mmCIF file of C-alpha atoms in Angstrom:
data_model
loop_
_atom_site.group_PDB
_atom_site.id
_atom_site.type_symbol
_atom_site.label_atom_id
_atom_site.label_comp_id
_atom_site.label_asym_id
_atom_site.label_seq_id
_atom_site.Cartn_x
_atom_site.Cartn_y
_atom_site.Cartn_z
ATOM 1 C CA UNK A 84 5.233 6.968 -16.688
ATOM 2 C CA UNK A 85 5.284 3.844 -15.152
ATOM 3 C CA UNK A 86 2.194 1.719 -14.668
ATOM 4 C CA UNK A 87 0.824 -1.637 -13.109
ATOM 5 C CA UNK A 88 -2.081 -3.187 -14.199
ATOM 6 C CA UNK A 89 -3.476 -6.024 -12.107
ATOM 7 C CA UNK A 90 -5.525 -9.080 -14.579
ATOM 8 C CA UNK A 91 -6.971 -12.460 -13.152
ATOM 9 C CA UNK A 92 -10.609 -14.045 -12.121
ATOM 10 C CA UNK A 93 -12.848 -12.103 -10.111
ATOM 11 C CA UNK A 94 -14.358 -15.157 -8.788
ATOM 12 C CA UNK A 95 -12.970 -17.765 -6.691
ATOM 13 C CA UNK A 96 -14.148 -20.876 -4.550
ATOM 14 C CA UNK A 97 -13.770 -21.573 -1.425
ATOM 15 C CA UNK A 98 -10.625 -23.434 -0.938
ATOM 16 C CA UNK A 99 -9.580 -23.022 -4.370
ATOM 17 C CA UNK A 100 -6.058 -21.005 -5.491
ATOM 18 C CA UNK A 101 -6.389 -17.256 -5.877
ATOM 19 C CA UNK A 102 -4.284 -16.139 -8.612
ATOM 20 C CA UNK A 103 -3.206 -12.743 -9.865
ATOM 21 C CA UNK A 104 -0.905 -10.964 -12.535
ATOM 22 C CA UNK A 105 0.825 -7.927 -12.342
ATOM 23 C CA UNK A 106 1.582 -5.994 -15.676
ATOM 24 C CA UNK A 107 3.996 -3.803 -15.576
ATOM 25 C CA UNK A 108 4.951 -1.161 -18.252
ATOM 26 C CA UNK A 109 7.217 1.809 -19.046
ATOM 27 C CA UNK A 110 9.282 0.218 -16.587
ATOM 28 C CA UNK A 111 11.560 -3.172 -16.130
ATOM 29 C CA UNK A 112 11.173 -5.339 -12.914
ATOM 30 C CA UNK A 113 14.383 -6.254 -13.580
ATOM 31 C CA UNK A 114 15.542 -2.964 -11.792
ATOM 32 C CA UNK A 115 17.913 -3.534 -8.999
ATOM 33 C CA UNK A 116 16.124 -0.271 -7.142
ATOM 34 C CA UNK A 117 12.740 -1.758 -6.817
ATOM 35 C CA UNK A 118 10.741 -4.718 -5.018
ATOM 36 C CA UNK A 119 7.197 -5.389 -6.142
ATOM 37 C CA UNK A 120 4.396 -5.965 -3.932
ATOM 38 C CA UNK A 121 0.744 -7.113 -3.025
ATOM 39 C CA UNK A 122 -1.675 -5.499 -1.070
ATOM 40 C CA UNK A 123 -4.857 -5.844 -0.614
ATOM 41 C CA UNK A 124 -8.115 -4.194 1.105
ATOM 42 C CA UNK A 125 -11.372 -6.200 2.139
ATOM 43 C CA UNK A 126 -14.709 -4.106 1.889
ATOM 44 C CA UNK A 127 -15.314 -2.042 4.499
ATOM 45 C CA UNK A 128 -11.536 -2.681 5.746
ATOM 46 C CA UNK A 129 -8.380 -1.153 5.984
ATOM 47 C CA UNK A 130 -5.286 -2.174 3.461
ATOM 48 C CA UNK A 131 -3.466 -5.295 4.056
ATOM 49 C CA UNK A 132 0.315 -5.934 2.800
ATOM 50 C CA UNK A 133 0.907 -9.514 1.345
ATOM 51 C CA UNK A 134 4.670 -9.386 0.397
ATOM 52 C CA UNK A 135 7.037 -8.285 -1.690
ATOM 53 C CA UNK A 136 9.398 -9.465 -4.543
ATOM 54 C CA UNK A 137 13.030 -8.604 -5.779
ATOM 55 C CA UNK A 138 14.022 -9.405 -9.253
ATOM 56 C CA UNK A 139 16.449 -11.696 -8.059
ATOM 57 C CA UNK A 140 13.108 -13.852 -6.754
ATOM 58 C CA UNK A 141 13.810 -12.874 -2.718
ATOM 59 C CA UNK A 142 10.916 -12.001 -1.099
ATOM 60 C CA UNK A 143 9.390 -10.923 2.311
ATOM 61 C CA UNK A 144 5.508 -12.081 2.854
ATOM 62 C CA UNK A 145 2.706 -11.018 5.471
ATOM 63 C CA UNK A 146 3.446 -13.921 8.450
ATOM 64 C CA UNK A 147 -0.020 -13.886 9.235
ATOM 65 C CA UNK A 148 -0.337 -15.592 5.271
ATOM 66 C CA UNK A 149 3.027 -16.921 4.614
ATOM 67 C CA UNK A 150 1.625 -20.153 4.617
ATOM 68 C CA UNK A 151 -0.745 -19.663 1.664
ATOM 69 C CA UNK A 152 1.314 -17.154 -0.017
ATOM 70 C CA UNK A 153 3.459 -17.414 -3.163
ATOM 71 C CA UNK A 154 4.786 -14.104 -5.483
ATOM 72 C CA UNK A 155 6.880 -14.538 -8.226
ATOM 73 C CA UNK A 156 7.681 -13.033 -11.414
ATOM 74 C CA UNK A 157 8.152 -13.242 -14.998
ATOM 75 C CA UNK A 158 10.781 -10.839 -16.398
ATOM 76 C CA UNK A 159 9.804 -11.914 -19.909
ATOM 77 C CA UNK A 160 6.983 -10.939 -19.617
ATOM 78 C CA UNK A 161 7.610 -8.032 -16.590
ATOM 79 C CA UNK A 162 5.122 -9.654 -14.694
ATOM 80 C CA UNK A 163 4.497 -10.817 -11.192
ATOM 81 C CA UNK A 164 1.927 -13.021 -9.756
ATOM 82 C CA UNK A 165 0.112 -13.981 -6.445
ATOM 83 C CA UNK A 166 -1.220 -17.033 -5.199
ATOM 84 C CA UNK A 167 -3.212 -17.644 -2.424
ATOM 85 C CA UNK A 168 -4.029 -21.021 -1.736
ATOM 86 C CA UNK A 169 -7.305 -22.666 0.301
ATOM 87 C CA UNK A 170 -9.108 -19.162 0.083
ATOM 88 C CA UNK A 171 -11.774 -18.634 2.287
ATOM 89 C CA UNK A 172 -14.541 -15.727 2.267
ATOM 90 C CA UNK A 173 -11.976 -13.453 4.110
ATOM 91 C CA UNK A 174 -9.706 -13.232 1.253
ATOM 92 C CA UNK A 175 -12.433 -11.938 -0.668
ATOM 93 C CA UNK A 176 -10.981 -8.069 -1.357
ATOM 94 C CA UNK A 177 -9.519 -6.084 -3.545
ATOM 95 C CA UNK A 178 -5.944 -6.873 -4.725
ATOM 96 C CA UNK A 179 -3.629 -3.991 -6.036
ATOM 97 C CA UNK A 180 -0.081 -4.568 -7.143
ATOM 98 C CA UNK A 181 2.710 -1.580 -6.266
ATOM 99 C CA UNK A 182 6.267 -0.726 -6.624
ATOM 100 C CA UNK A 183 7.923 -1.461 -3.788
ATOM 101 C CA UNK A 184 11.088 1.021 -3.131
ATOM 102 C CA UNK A 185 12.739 -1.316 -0.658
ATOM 103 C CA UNK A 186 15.176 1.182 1.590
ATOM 104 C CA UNK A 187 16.973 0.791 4.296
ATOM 105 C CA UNK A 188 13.723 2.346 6.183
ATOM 106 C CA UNK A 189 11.824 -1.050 4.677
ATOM 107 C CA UNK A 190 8.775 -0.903 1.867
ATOM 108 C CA UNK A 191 7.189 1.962 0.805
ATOM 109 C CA UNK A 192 4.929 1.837 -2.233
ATOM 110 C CA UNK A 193 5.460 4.814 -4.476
ATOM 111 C CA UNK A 194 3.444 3.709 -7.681
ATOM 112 C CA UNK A 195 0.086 1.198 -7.471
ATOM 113 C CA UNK A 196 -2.444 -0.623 -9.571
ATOM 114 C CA UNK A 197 -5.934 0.705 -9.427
ATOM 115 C CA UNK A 198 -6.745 -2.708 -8.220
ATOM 116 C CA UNK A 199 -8.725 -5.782 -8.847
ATOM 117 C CA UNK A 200 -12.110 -7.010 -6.830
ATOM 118 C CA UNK A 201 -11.288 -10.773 -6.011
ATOM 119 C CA UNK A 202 -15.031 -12.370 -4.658
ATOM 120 C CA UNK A 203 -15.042 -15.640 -3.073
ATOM 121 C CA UNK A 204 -17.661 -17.663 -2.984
ATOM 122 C CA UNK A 205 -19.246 -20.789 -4.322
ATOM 123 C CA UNK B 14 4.267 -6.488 16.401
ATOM 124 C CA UNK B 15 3.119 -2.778 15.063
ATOM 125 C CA UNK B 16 -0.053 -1.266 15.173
ATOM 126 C CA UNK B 17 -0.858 1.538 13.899
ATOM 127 C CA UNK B 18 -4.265 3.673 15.314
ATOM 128 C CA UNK B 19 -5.700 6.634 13.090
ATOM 129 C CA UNK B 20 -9.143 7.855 13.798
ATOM 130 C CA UNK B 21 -12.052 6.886 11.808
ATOM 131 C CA UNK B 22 -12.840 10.043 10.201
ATOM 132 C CA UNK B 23 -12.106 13.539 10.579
ATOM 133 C CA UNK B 24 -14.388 16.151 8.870
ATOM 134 C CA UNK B 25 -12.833 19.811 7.810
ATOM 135 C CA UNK B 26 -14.595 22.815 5.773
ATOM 136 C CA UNK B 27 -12.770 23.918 2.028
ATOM 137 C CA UNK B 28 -10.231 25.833 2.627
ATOM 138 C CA UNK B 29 -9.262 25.099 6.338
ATOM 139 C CA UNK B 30 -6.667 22.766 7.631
ATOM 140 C CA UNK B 31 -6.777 18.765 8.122
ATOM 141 C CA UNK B 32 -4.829 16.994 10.744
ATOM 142 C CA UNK B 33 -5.158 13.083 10.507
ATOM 143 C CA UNK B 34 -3.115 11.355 13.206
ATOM 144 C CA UNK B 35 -1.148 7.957 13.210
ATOM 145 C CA UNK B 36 -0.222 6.751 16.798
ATOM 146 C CA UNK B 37 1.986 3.451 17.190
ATOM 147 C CA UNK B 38 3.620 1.781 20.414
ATOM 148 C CA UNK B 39 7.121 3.815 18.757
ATOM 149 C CA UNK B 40 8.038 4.828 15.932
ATOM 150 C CA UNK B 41 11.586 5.056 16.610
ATOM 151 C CA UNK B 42 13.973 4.994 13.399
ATOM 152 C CA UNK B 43 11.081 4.078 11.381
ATOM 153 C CA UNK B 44 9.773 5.839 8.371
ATOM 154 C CA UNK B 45 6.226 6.993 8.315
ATOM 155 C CA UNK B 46 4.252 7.025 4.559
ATOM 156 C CA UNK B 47 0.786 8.129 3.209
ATOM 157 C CA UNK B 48 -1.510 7.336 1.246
ATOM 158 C CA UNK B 49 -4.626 8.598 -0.415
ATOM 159 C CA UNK B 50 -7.265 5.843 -1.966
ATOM 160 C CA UNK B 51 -9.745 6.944 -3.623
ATOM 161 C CA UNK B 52 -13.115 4.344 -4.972
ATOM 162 C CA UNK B 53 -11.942 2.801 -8.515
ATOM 163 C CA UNK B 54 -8.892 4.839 -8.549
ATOM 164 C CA UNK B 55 -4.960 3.775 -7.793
ATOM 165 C CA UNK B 56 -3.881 4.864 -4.453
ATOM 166 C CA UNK B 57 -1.319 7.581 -4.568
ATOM 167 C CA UNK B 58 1.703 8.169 -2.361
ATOM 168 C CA UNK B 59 0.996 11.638 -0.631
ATOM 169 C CA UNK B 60 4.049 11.436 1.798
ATOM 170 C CA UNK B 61 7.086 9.632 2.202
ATOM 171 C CA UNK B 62 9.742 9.390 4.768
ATOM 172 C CA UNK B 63 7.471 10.970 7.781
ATOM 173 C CA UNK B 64 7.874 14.534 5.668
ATOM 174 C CA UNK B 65 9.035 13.987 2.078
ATOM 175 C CA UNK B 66 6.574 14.990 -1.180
ATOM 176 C CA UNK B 67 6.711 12.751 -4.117
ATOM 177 C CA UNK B 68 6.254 14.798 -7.603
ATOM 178 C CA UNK B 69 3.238 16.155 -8.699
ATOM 179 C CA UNK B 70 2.076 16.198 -4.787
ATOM 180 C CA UNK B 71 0.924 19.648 -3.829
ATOM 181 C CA UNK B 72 2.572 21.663 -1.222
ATOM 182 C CA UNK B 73 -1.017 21.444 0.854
ATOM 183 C CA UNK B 74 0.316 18.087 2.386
ATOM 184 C CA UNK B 75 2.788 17.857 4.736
ATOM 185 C CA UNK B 76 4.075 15.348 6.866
ATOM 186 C CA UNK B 77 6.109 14.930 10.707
ATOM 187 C CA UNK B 78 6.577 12.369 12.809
ATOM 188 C CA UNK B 79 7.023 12.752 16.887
ATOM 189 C CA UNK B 80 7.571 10.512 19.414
ATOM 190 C CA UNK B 81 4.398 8.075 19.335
ATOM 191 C CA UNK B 82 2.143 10.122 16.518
ATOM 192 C CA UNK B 83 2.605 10.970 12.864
ATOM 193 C CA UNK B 84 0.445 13.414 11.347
ATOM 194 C CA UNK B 85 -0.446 14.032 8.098
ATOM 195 C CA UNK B 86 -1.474 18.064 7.621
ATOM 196 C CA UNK B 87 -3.503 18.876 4.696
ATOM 197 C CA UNK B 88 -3.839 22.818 4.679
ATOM 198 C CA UNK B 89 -6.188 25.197 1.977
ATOM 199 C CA UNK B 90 -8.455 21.711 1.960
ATOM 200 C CA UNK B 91 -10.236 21.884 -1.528
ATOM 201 C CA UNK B 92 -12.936 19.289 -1.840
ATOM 202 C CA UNK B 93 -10.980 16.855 -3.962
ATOM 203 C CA UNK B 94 -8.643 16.104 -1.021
ATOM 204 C CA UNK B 95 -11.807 13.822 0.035
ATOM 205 C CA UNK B 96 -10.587 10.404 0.148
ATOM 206 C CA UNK B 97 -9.361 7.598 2.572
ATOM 207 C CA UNK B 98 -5.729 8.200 4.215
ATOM 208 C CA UNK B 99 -3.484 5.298 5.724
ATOM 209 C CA UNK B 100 -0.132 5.626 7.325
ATOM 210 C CA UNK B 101 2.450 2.666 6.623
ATOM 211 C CA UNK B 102 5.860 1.862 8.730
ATOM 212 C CA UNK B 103 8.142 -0.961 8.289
ATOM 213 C CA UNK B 104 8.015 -3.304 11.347
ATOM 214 C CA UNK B 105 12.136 -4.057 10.942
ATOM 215 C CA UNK B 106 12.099 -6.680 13.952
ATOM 216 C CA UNK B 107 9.464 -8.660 12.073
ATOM 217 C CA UNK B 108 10.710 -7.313 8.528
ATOM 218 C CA UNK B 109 7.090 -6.592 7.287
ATOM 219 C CA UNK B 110 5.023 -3.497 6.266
ATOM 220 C CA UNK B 111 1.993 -2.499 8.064
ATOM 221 C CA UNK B 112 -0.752 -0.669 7.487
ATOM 222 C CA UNK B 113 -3.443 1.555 9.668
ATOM 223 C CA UNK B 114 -6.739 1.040 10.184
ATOM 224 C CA UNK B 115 -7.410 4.665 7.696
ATOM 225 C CA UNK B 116 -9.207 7.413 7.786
ATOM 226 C CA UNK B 117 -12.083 9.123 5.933
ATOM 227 C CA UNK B 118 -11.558 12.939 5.139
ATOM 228 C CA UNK B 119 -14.796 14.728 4.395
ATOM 229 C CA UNK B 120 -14.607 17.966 2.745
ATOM 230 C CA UNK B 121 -17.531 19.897 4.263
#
């Protein structure tokens, strides 16, 4: 059964570079049938997509962070990673990872992370 | 762009039915998905497609989409159906997924 684990710091400051890996296993994200994606959820708040990633390296991001946004991905390692850069205290949240099966109805995220609480603050 | 509006909460005694609503401007040709999150665990698909169950998703959910509102039906509500829902479309003109606001099901 496929399964994503997210890894990375749980603390970040302020206008520092978020980063985040993705783990995936019993599974290849080298599959043409998949994207892989970022979400996240502040406390208190509702979810949040980030973007998405095909194994070619295309991807789709959030417009409202494009600017600060970067996924990519490892297939030697079937990883992919996040990066947000000049993080503030509203990017403090929790960041879960999903398989993204990209249709022609767009993203829906049939298998997720359990997540990983990013903080930031100095 | 889209925006999705569910209601807050929505409260329902074991063994009734739960209806948790997902209005947008229109939904049109899009898809409508669910989701259940639960504290510490990995959110879980519940419905895909407006209607569709994946695997290992009990018959109690069910899904349809009309006009401006998708609705998520949970029926025979047993008390580990409590959890947060959120509907999801893909905004194609902007070519990016979005998210509602959620909503908290309490079991009675």
């Amino acid at each position: 059964q496929l399964q994503l684990q997210e890894s990375g710091p749980g603390l970040v400051k302020p206008s520092e570079t978020l980063s985040l890996t993705c783990t995936v296993s019993t599974g290849s994200i080298s599959s043409r049938s998949y994207y892989w994606g970022w979400i996240r959820q502040p406390p208190g708040k509702g979810l949040e997509w980030i973007g998405s990633i095909y194994y070619s390296g295309s991807t789709f991001y959030n417009p409202s962070l494009k600017s600060r946004v970067t996924i990519s991905l490892d297939t030697s390692k079937n990883q992919f990673s996040l990066e947000v850069t000049s993080v503030t205290v509203a990017d403090t949240a929790i960041y879960y990872c999903a398989r993204d099966l990209y249709t022609d109805s767009g993203s829906l995220f049939d298998t997720w992370g359990q997540g990983a609480l990013v903080t930031v603050s100095s | 762009s889209y925006v999705l509006t569910q209601p807050p909460s929505v409260s329902v005694a074991p063994g009734k039915t739960a209806r948790i609503a997902c209005g947008g401007t229109t939904f049109g040709s899009e898809s409508v998905q669910w989701y259940q999150l639960k504290p510490g665990r990995a959110p879980i698909l519940v419905i895909y497609f407006d209607s569709d169950r994946p695997s290992g998703i009990p018959d109690r959910f069910s899904g349809s989409n009309s006009g401006n509102t998708a609705t998520l039906t949970i029926s025979r509500v047993e008390a580990e159906d409590e959890a947060d829902y959120y509907c999801q479309v893909w905004d194609s003109s902007n070519y990016h997924a979005v998210f509602g606001g959620g909503t908290q099901l309490t079991v009675l």
